[in-house]
């Protein structure tokens, strides 16, 4: 699933990862690695807490797509973007995804337990994204069946179903086996001219969550409403999840239907963490990180209930910087270590085997893809 993956027996899946795409040397500068970095402890069964810097593709850092991990696969597999190009990592070694020549930018957004990845690329001079799937070692990506204006959001679940929103964002489709399986329409209560602002994800049983936005007609579109929407995997009617603010964002969905996200209070640029229970959709609000005015939750593990995200500063605050966080499933949000003092870090994905993936800025001011191993043992109350 997007941003998080259950750990399990994966030797057969990962055996072919050093395929046609080929590895690029990892950037593993010792000064960029906190605690017991470098050793992959999965093979020994030991949990050695570490903040590990992953390798980078050749070329200069770009502003977007942002350097970093977007999702965690089984074992030591991570996927995301490096130097503005779709990339995956085995351990700290980076591999380029063979998107078509002439692409302007690309990124991987999700990976499932079988190693199936999904992402998007955009060709030079185009404003539209092309969605694709990919397996390590394949000579090329496989475009998803869609019109030329897709895709804005993508996720893949354990059965290989890909949830996608087009750049026109008028709905969500579920693609399986190269064909559209479901067209998800908006539920009753959504206003006219609605669109999908962001795709939260699809879980193992096929539940899909997204943020749906529509304008307030009497304001000429200047005021908008954004609500979290869940489409059950069993084909039942879509429903709007409860929200406490005018803008509620969903970010990820666990196997049991638990959803994480945030309410955004735009005038104060404040994010408040939110959790919708998988049992009944009831809304919970973990206490944000104590040192920051706002916190967002951006990923949840498939089955352990652990979430990750980022403690965020106010736009006018020149002193604070973003800090990656971990929410254990109860109690307040906790901080994760930075790569360098005073430098920002973001948590994006969390796995059942206690890894968190994201990005962090090093002492030289460079953004790097990172993984916090044994993250719960590194989390602390500042």
CSV table of C-alpha atoms in Angstrom, one decimal:
chain,number,residue,atom,x,y,z
A,1,UNK,CA,0.0,0.0,0.0
A,2,UNK,CA,1.0,3.6,-0.3
A,3,UNK,CA,3.4,4.8,2.4
A,4,UNK,CA,3.4,1.6,4.4
A,5,UNK,CA,3.9,-2.1,4.0
A,6,UNK,CA,3.6,-5.2,6.1
A,7,UNK,CA,6.9,-7.0,6.7
A,8,UNK,CA,7.1,-10.7,5.9
A,9,UNK,CA,9.0,-13.4,4.1
A,10,UNK,CA,10.4,-11.6,1.0
A,11,UNK,CA,13.6,-13.3,0.0
A,12,UNK,CA,12.1,-14.6,-3.2
A,13,UNK,CA,10.6,-11.2,-4.2
A,14,UNK,CA,13.8,-9.3,-3.5
A,15,UNK,CA,16.2,-11.8,-5.0
A,16,UNK,CA,15.8,-10.2,-8.4
A,17,UNK,CA,16.0,-6.6,-7.3
A,18,UNK,CA,19.5,-6.0,-8.9
A,19,UNK,CA,18.0,-6.2,-12.3
A,20,UNK,CA,18.2,-4.3,-15.6
A,21,UNK,CA,17.7,-0.9,-13.9
A,22,UNK,CA,21.0,-1.4,-12.1
A,23,UNK,CA,22.2,0.1,-8.9
A,24,UNK,CA,23.8,3.5,-8.4
A,25,UNK,CA,26.4,4.0,-5.6
A,26,UNK,CA,24.9,4.9,-2.3
A,27,UNK,CA,25.5,8.1,-0.5
A,28,UNK,CA,26.4,6.7,2.9
A,29,UNK,CA,28.5,9.5,4.5
A,30,UNK,CA,29.1,8.5,8.1
A,31,UNK,CA,28.3,12.0,9.4
A,32,UNK,CA,24.8,11.7,7.9
A,33,UNK,CA,24.0,8.5,9.8
A,34,UNK,CA,22.8,8.6,13.4
A,35,UNK,CA,23.1,5.7,15.9
A,36,UNK,CA,24.0,2.2,14.6
A,37,UNK,CA,23.5,3.0,11.0
A,38,UNK,CA,24.6,0.9,8.0
A,39,UNK,CA,23.8,-2.7,9.1
A,40,UNK,CA,20.6,-4.3,7.9
A,41,UNK,CA,19.4,-6.1,11.0
A,42,UNK,CA,16.4,-7.9,9.5
A,43,UNK,CA,18.5,-11.0,8.6
A,44,UNK,CA,19.8,-11.5,12.1
A,45,UNK,CA,16.4,-10.7,13.7
A,46,UNK,CA,18.0,-8.0,15.9
A,47,UNK,CA,16.6,-4.5,16.1
A,48,UNK,CA,19.3,-1.9,15.9
A,49,UNK,CA,17.9,1.6,16.1
A,50,UNK,CA,19.4,3.8,13.3
A,51,UNK,CA,18.6,6.8,11.1
A,52,UNK,CA,20.1,5.6,7.8
A,53,UNK,CA,20.8,7.8,4.8
A,54,UNK,CA,19.9,6.2,1.5
A,55,UNK,CA,21.8,6.6,-1.8
A,56,UNK,CA,21.1,9.3,-4.4
A,57,UNK,CA,21.0,9.2,-8.2
A,58,UNK,CA,23.5,11.3,-10.0
A,59,UNK,CA,22.8,14.9,-10.6
A,60,UNK,CA,21.8,18.0,-8.6
A,61,UNK,CA,19.1,18.0,-6.0
A,62,UNK,CA,15.8,19.4,-7.3
A,63,UNK,CA,12.9,21.0,-5.4
A,64,UNK,CA,10.2,18.7,-6.7
A,65,UNK,CA,9.5,15.8,-6.8
A,66,UNK,CA,11.1,16.0,-3.4
A,67,UNK,CA,14.0,13.7,-2.5
A,68,UNK,CA,12.8,11.0,-0.2
A,69,UNK,CA,11.1,7.8,0.6
A,70,UNK,CA,7.3,7.6,-0.2
A,71,UNK,CA,6.6,4.0,0.7
A,72,UNK,CA,8.2,1.0,2.4
A,73,UNK,CA,8.3,-2.5,1.0
A,74,UNK,CA,9.1,-5.8,2.5
A,75,UNK,CA,12.6,-6.4,4.0
A,76,UNK,CA,14.9,-3.5,3.0
A,77,UNK,CA,12.9,-2.2,0.0
A,78,UNK,CA,12.0,1.5,-0.1
A,79,UNK,CA,10.5,3.5,-3.0
A,80,UNK,CA,10.3,7.2,-3.8
A,81,UNK,CA,12.2,9.8,-5.7
A,82,UNK,CA,15.8,10.9,-6.1
A,83,UNK,CA,17.0,13.9,-8.1
A,84,UNK,CA,13.5,14.3,-9.4
A,85,UNK,CA,13.4,10.8,-10.8
A,86,UNK,CA,11.5,7.6,-9.8
A,87,UNK,CA,13.8,5.4,-7.7
A,88,UNK,CA,13.8,2.5,-5.3
A,89,UNK,CA,16.3,1.3,-2.8
A,90,UNK,CA,17.5,-2.1,-1.5
A,91,UNK,CA,19.1,-1.2,1.8
A,92,UNK,CA,21.0,2.0,1.0
A,93,UNK,CA,21.6,1.2,-2.6
A,94,UNK,CA,19.6,3.3,-5.1
A,95,UNK,CA,18.2,2.0,-8.3
A,96,UNK,CA,16.8,4.1,-11.2
A,97,UNK,CA,13.3,3.2,-12.6
A,98,UNK,CA,13.4,2.9,-16.4
A,99,UNK,CA,10.8,5.4,-17.3
A,100,UNK,CA,10.6,6.5,-21.0
A,101,UNK,CA,13.4,8.7,-22.3
A,102,UNK,CA,12.6,12.4,-22.2
A,103,UNK,CA,10.6,12.4,-19.0
A,104,UNK,CA,10.7,15.7,-17.2
A,105,UNK,CA,10.0,14.3,-13.7
A,106,UNK,CA,8.9,11.0,-12.1
A,107,UNK,CA,8.3,9.3,-8.8
A,108,UNK,CA,7.3,6.1,-7.2
A,109,UNK,CA,4.4,6.5,-4.8
A,110,UNK,CA,3.6,3.0,-3.5
A,111,UNK,CA,4.7,-0.7,-3.3
A,112,UNK,CA,2.9,-3.8,-2.2
A,113,UNK,CA,4.0,-7.0,-0.4
A,114,UNK,CA,4.8,-8.7,-3.7
A,115,UNK,CA,7.1,-5.9,-4.9
A,116,UNK,CA,4.7,-4.4,-7.3
A,117,UNK,CA,5.4,-0.6,-7.5
A,118,UNK,CA,3.3,2.2,-8.9
A,119,UNK,CA,4.2,5.7,-9.8
A,120,UNK,CA,4.0,8.4,-12.4
A,121,UNK,CA,6.0,10.3,-14.9
A,122,UNK,CA,5.6,13.5,-16.9
A,123,UNK,CA,7.2,14.2,-20.2
A,124,UNK,CA,8.9,17.4,-21.1
A,125,UNK,CA,6.5,20.2,-22.0
A,126,UNK,CA,3.4,18.3,-20.6
A,127,UNK,CA,1.4,19.1,-17.5
A,128,UNK,CA,-0.2,15.7,-17.4
A,129,UNK,CA,1.0,12.6,-15.5
A,130,UNK,CA,1.2,9.1,-16.9
A,131,UNK,CA,0.6,6.4,-14.3
A,132,UNK,CA,2.6,3.1,-14.4
A,133,UNK,CA,3.4,-0.1,-12.5
A,134,UNK,CA,6.9,-1.6,-12.3
A,135,UNK,CA,8.7,-4.6,-10.8
A,136,UNK,CA,12.4,-4.5,-10.0
A,137,UNK,CA,14.4,-5.9,-12.9
A,138,UNK,CA,11.7,-5.2,-15.6
A,139,UNK,CA,13.2,-3.5,-18.7
A,140,UNK,CA,10.5,-0.8,-18.8
A,141,UNK,CA,7.5,0.4,-16.8
A,142,UNK,CA,3.9,-0.6,-17.7
A,143,UNK,CA,1.6,2.3,-18.3
A,144,UNK,CA,-1.8,2.1,-16.6
A,145,UNK,CA,-4.9,2.1,-18.7
A,146,UNK,CA,-6.1,5.7,-18.6
A,147,UNK,CA,-6.6,8.8,-20.6
A,148,UNK,CA,-3.6,11.1,-21.2
A,149,UNK,CA,-4.5,13.4,-18.4
A,150,UNK,CA,-3.8,10.9,-15.6
A,151,UNK,CA,-2.6,10.5,-12.8
A,152,UNK,CA,-2.6,12.8,-9.8
A,153,UNK,CA,-2.7,10.1,-7.1
A,154,UNK,CA,-1.8,6.4,-6.9
A,155,UNK,CA,-1.7,3.5,-4.5
A,156,UNK,CA,-1.5,-0.3,-4.7
A,157,UNK,CA,-2.7,-2.9,-2.3
A,158,UNK,CA,-1.6,-6.5,-1.5
A,159,UNK,CA,-3.7,-8.0,-4.3
A,160,UNK,CA,-2.3,-5.7,-6.9
A,161,UNK,CA,-5.2,-3.4,-7.2
A,162,UNK,CA,-4.2,0.2,-8.1
A,163,UNK,CA,-6.3,3.1,-6.9
A,164,UNK,CA,-5.9,6.2,-9.0
A,165,UNK,CA,-7.2,9.7,-9.5
A,166,UNK,CA,-6.8,11.5,-12.8
A,167,UNK,CA,-5.4,15.1,-13.0
A,168,UNK,CA,-8.9,16.2,-13.7
A,169,UNK,CA,-9.7,14.7,-10.3
A,170,UNK,CA,-13.4,14.0,-10.9
A,171,UNK,CA,-13.3,10.6,-9.3
A,172,UNK,CA,-11.3,7.5,-8.4
A,173,UNK,CA,-10.8,4.3,-10.4
A,174,UNK,CA,-9.5,1.0,-9.2
A,175,UNK,CA,-7.4,-0.9,-11.8
A,176,UNK,CA,-6.5,-4.6,-11.7
A,177,UNK,CA,-4.9,-6.7,-14.3
A,178,UNK,CA,-4.6,-3.8,-16.7
A,179,UNK,CA,-8.3,-3.0,-16.7
A,180,UNK,CA,-10.6,-0.7,-14.7
A,181,UNK,CA,-12.4,-2.7,-12.2
A,182,UNK,CA,-14.4,0.0,-10.3
A,183,UNK,CA,-15.3,3.6,-10.9
A,184,UNK,CA,-15.9,5.3,-7.6
A,185,UNK,CA,-18.4,8.1,-7.5
A,186,UNK,CA,-19.0,10.7,-4.9
A,187,UNK,CA,-21.5,10.0,-2.1
A,188,UNK,CA,-24.6,12.0,-1.3
A,189,UNK,CA,-23.8,15.3,0.5
A,190,UNK,CA,-21.0,16.3,-1.8
A,191,UNK,CA,-21.6,19.6,-3.6
A,192,UNK,CA,-21.5,20.4,-7.3
A,193,UNK,CA,-18.2,20.7,-9.2
A,194,UNK,CA,-16.5,18.3,-6.7
A,195,UNK,CA,-13.0,17.0,-7.3
A,196,UNK,CA,-10.6,14.6,-5.5
A,197,UNK,CA,-7.9,16.8,-3.9
A,198,UNK,CA,-5.7,13.9,-2.8
A,199,UNK,CA,-5.8,10.1,-2.7
A,200,UNK,CA,-5.3,8.7,0.8
A,201,UNK,CA,-4.9,5.1,-0.3
A,202,UNK,CA,-6.3,1.6,-0.8
A,203,UNK,CA,-5.9,-1.1,1.8
A,204,UNK,CA,-5.7,-4.9,1.6
A,205,UNK,CA,-9.5,-5.4,1.6
A,206,UNK,CA,-10.0,-2.8,-1.1
A,207,UNK,CA,-11.2,0.2,1.0
A,208,UNK,CA,-10.3,3.5,-0.7
A,209,UNK,CA,-10.0,6.8,1.0
A,210,UNK,CA,-9.6,10.3,-0.5
A,211,UNK,CA,-10.1,14.0,0.2
A,212,UNK,CA,-13.0,15.4,-1.8
A,213,UNK,CA,-13.3,19.2,-2.3
A,214,UNK,CA,-16.0,21.4,-3.7
A,215,UNK,CA,-16.6,25.2,-3.9
A,216,UNK,CA,-19.2,27.1,-2.0
A,217,UNK,CA,-21.4,28.5,-4.8
A,218,UNK,CA,-22.3,31.7,-3.1
A,219,UNK,CA,-18.6,32.8,-2.8
A,220,UNK,CA,-17.7,32.3,-6.4
A,221,UNK,CA,-15.4,29.4,-5.5
A,222,UNK,CA,-13.4,31.5,-3.0
A,223,UNK,CA,-14.5,29.2,-0.2
A,224,UNK,CA,-14.1,25.5,-0.4
A,225,UNK,CA,-15.2,22.5,1.6
A,226,UNK,CA,-12.9,19.5,1.9
A,227,UNK,CA,-14.1,16.2,3.5
A,228,UNK,CA,-12.7,12.7,3.9
A,229,UNK,CA,-14.5,10.1,1.9
A,230,UNK,CA,-14.3,6.3,2.3
A,231,UNK,CA,-15.4,3.8,-0.4
A,232,UNK,CA,-15.7,0.3,1.2
A,233,UNK,CA,-13.9,-2.5,-0.6
A,234,UNK,CA,-17.1,-4.7,-0.4
A,235,UNK,CA,-18.8,-2.3,-2.8
A,236,UNK,CA,-21.0,-0.8,-0.2
A,237,UNK,CA,-22.0,2.9,-0.4
A,238,UNK,CA,-19.4,5.6,0.0
A,239,UNK,CA,-19.6,7.7,3.1
A,240,UNK,CA,-18.2,11.0,4.3
A,241,UNK,CA,-16.1,10.6,7.5
A,242,UNK,CA,-16.6,13.2,10.3
A,243,UNK,CA,-14.3,16.2,10.4
A,244,UNK,CA,-13.8,19.1,12.8
A,245,UNK,CA,-12.4,21.8,10.5
A,246,UNK,CA,-13.3,23.2,7.1
A,247,UNK,CA,-10.5,21.3,5.5
A,248,UNK,CA,-9.9,17.7,6.4
A,249,UNK,CA,-7.2,15.6,4.7
A,250,UNK,CA,-6.8,11.8,4.7
A,251,UNK,CA,-3.4,10.4,4.1
A,252,UNK,CA,-3.4,6.6,4.5
A,253,UNK,CA,-5.6,3.7,5.5
A,254,UNK,CA,-4.7,0.5,7.5
A,255,UNK,CA,-5.8,-3.1,6.8
A,256,UNK,CA,-8.7,-2.7,9.4
A,257,UNK,CA,-9.9,0.5,7.9
A,258,UNK,CA,-8.3,2.9,10.3
A,259,UNK,CA,-7.6,6.2,8.5
A,260,UNK,CA,-5.0,8.8,9.4
A,261,UNK,CA,-4.8,12.4,8.3
A,262,UNK,CA,-5.2,16.0,9.4
A,263,UNK,CA,-7.5,18.9,9.7
A,264,UNK,CA,-6.0,22.1,8.3
A,265,UNK,CA,-6.9,25.5,9.7
A,266,UNK,CA,-5.8,27.7,6.8
A,267,UNK,CA,-5.8,31.1,8.5
A,268,UNK,CA,-3.3,29.8,11.0
A,269,UNK,CA,-1.5,27.4,8.7
A,270,UNK,CA,-2.1,24.8,11.5
A,271,UNK,CA,-2.4,21.0,11.0
A,272,UNK,CA,-4.1,18.9,13.7
A,273,UNK,CA,-3.5,15.1,13.6
A,274,UNK,CA,-6.7,13.0,13.1
A,275,UNK,CA,-7.5,9.3,13.3
A,276,UNK,CA,-10.7,7.7,12.1
A,277,UNK,CA,-11.3,4.4,13.8
A,278,UNK,CA,-11.7,1.4,11.5
A,279,UNK,CA,-14.6,0.0,13.5
A,280,UNK,CA,-17.1,2.8,13.2
A,281,UNK,CA,-15.2,5.8,11.6
A,282,UNK,CA,-15.3,7.8,14.8
A,283,UNK,CA,-12.8,10.6,15.0
A,284,UNK,CA,-9.9,10.8,17.4
A,285,UNK,CA,-7.3,13.6,17.9
A,286,UNK,CA,-3.9,12.6,19.2
A,287,UNK,CA,-2.0,15.4,21.0
A,288,UNK,CA,0.4,17.0,18.6
A,289,UNK,CA,4.1,17.3,19.2
A,290,UNK,CA,4.5,19.7,22.1
A,291,UNK,CA,7.3,21.8,20.6
A,292,UNK,CA,5.4,22.8,17.4
A,293,UNK,CA,2.1,24.6,16.7
A,294,UNK,CA,0.8,21.8,14.4
A,295,UNK,CA,1.4,18.2,13.4
A,296,UNK,CA,0.1,16.2,10.4
A,297,UNK,CA,-0.2,12.4,10.2
A,298,UNK,CA,0.9,11.1,6.8
A,299,UNK,CA,1.2,7.3,7.0
A,300,UNK,CA,0.0,4.3,9.1
A,301,UNK,CA,1.3,0.8,9.3
A,302,UNK,CA,-0.9,-1.9,7.9
A,303,UNK,CA,-1.7,-3.8,11.2
A,304,UNK,CA,0.2,-2.3,14.2
A,305,UNK,CA,-1.7,1.0,14.4
A,306,UNK,CA,1.5,3.0,14.4
A,307,UNK,CA,1.5,6.3,12.4
A,308,UNK,CA,4.1,8.8,11.2
A,309,UNK,CA,4.0,12.3,10.1
A,310,UNK,CA,5.6,15.7,10.6
A,311,UNK,CA,5.5,18.4,13.2
A,312,UNK,CA,5.1,21.6,11.3
A,313,UNK,CA,6.0,25.2,11.9
A,314,UNK,CA,3.9,28.3,11.2
A,315,UNK,CA,4.7,29.9,7.9
A,316,UNK,CA,5.9,33.1,9.7
A,317,UNK,CA,8.1,31.2,12.2
A,318,UNK,CA,11.8,31.6,11.4
A,319,UNK,CA,13.1,29.6,14.4
A,320,UNK,CA,11.4,26.2,14.2
A,321,UNK,CA,12.0,23.6,11.5
A,322,UNK,CA,9.9,20.5,10.6
A,323,UNK,CA,10.5,17.4,12.6
A,324,UNK,CA,9.5,13.8,11.8
A,325,UNK,CA,7.2,12.2,14.3
A,326,UNK,CA,5.8,8.8,15.4
A,327,UNK,CA,2.4,8.2,17.0
A,328,UNK,CA,2.5,4.8,18.8
A,329,UNK,CA,-1.3,4.4,18.5
A,330,UNK,CA,-2.1,5.8,21.9
A,331,UNK,CA,-0.9,8.8,23.8
A,332,UNK,CA,0.7,11.9,22.3
A,333,UNK,CA,2.8,12.2,19.2
A,334,UNK,CA,6.5,11.7,19.7
A,335,UNK,CA,9.6,13.1,18.0
A,336,UNK,CA,12.0,11.2,15.8
A,337,UNK,CA,15.7,12.2,15.7
A,338,UNK,CA,16.9,14.7,13.1
A,339,UNK,CA,19.8,14.0,10.8
A,340,UNK,CA,21.5,17.3,11.9
A,341,UNK,CA,20.7,19.7,14.6
A,342,UNK,CA,18.1,22.3,13.6
A,343,UNK,CA,17.6,20.8,10.1
A,344,UNK,CA,14.1,19.7,9.0
A,345,UNK,CA,13.0,16.1,8.6
A,346,UNK,CA,9.7,14.5,7.5
A,347,UNK,CA,8.1,11.2,8.2
A,348,UNK,CA,6.0,9.8,5.3
A,349,UNK,CA,5.7,6.0,5.6
A,350,UNK,CA,5.7,3.4,8.4
A,351,UNK,CA,5.9,-0.4,8.2
A,352,UNK,CA,4.8,-3.2,10.5
A,353,UNK,CA,8.4,-4.0,11.3
A,354,UNK,CA,9.0,-0.6,12.9
A,355,UNK,CA,10.6,1.3,10.1
A,356,UNK,CA,9.8,4.9,9.1
A,357,UNK,CA,10.7,6.4,5.8
A,358,UNK,CA,10.9,10.0,4.7
A,359,UNK,CA,13.5,12.7,4.1
A,360,UNK,CA,15.9,14.7,6.2
A,361,UNK,CA,18.3,17.6,5.6
A,362,UNK,CA,21.9,17.0,6.6
A,363,UNK,CA,24.4,19.4,8.1
A,364,UNK,CA,25.4,20.6,4.6
A,365,UNK,CA,21.8,21.6,3.9
A,366,UNK,CA,21.1,18.8,1.4
A,367,UNK,CA,17.9,16.8,1.5
A,368,UNK,CA,18.3,13.0,1.6
A,369,UNK,CA,16.1,10.0,1.6
A,370,UNK,CA,16.2,8.3,5.0
A,371,UNK,CA,14.9,5.4,7.0
A,372,UNK,CA,14.5,5.3,10.8
A,373,UNK,CA,15.0,1.6,11.8
A,374,UNK,CA,13.4,0.4,15.0
A,375,UNK,CA,11.7,3.8,15.0
A,376,UNK,CA,9.7,3.2,18.2
A,377,UNK,CA,12.9,2.8,20.1
A,378,UNK,CA,14.1,6.2,18.9
A,379,UNK,CA,10.9,8.1,19.5
A,380,UNK,CA,10.9,10.5,22.4
A,381,UNK,CA,8.9,13.2,24.1
A,382,UNK,CA,10.9,16.5,23.6
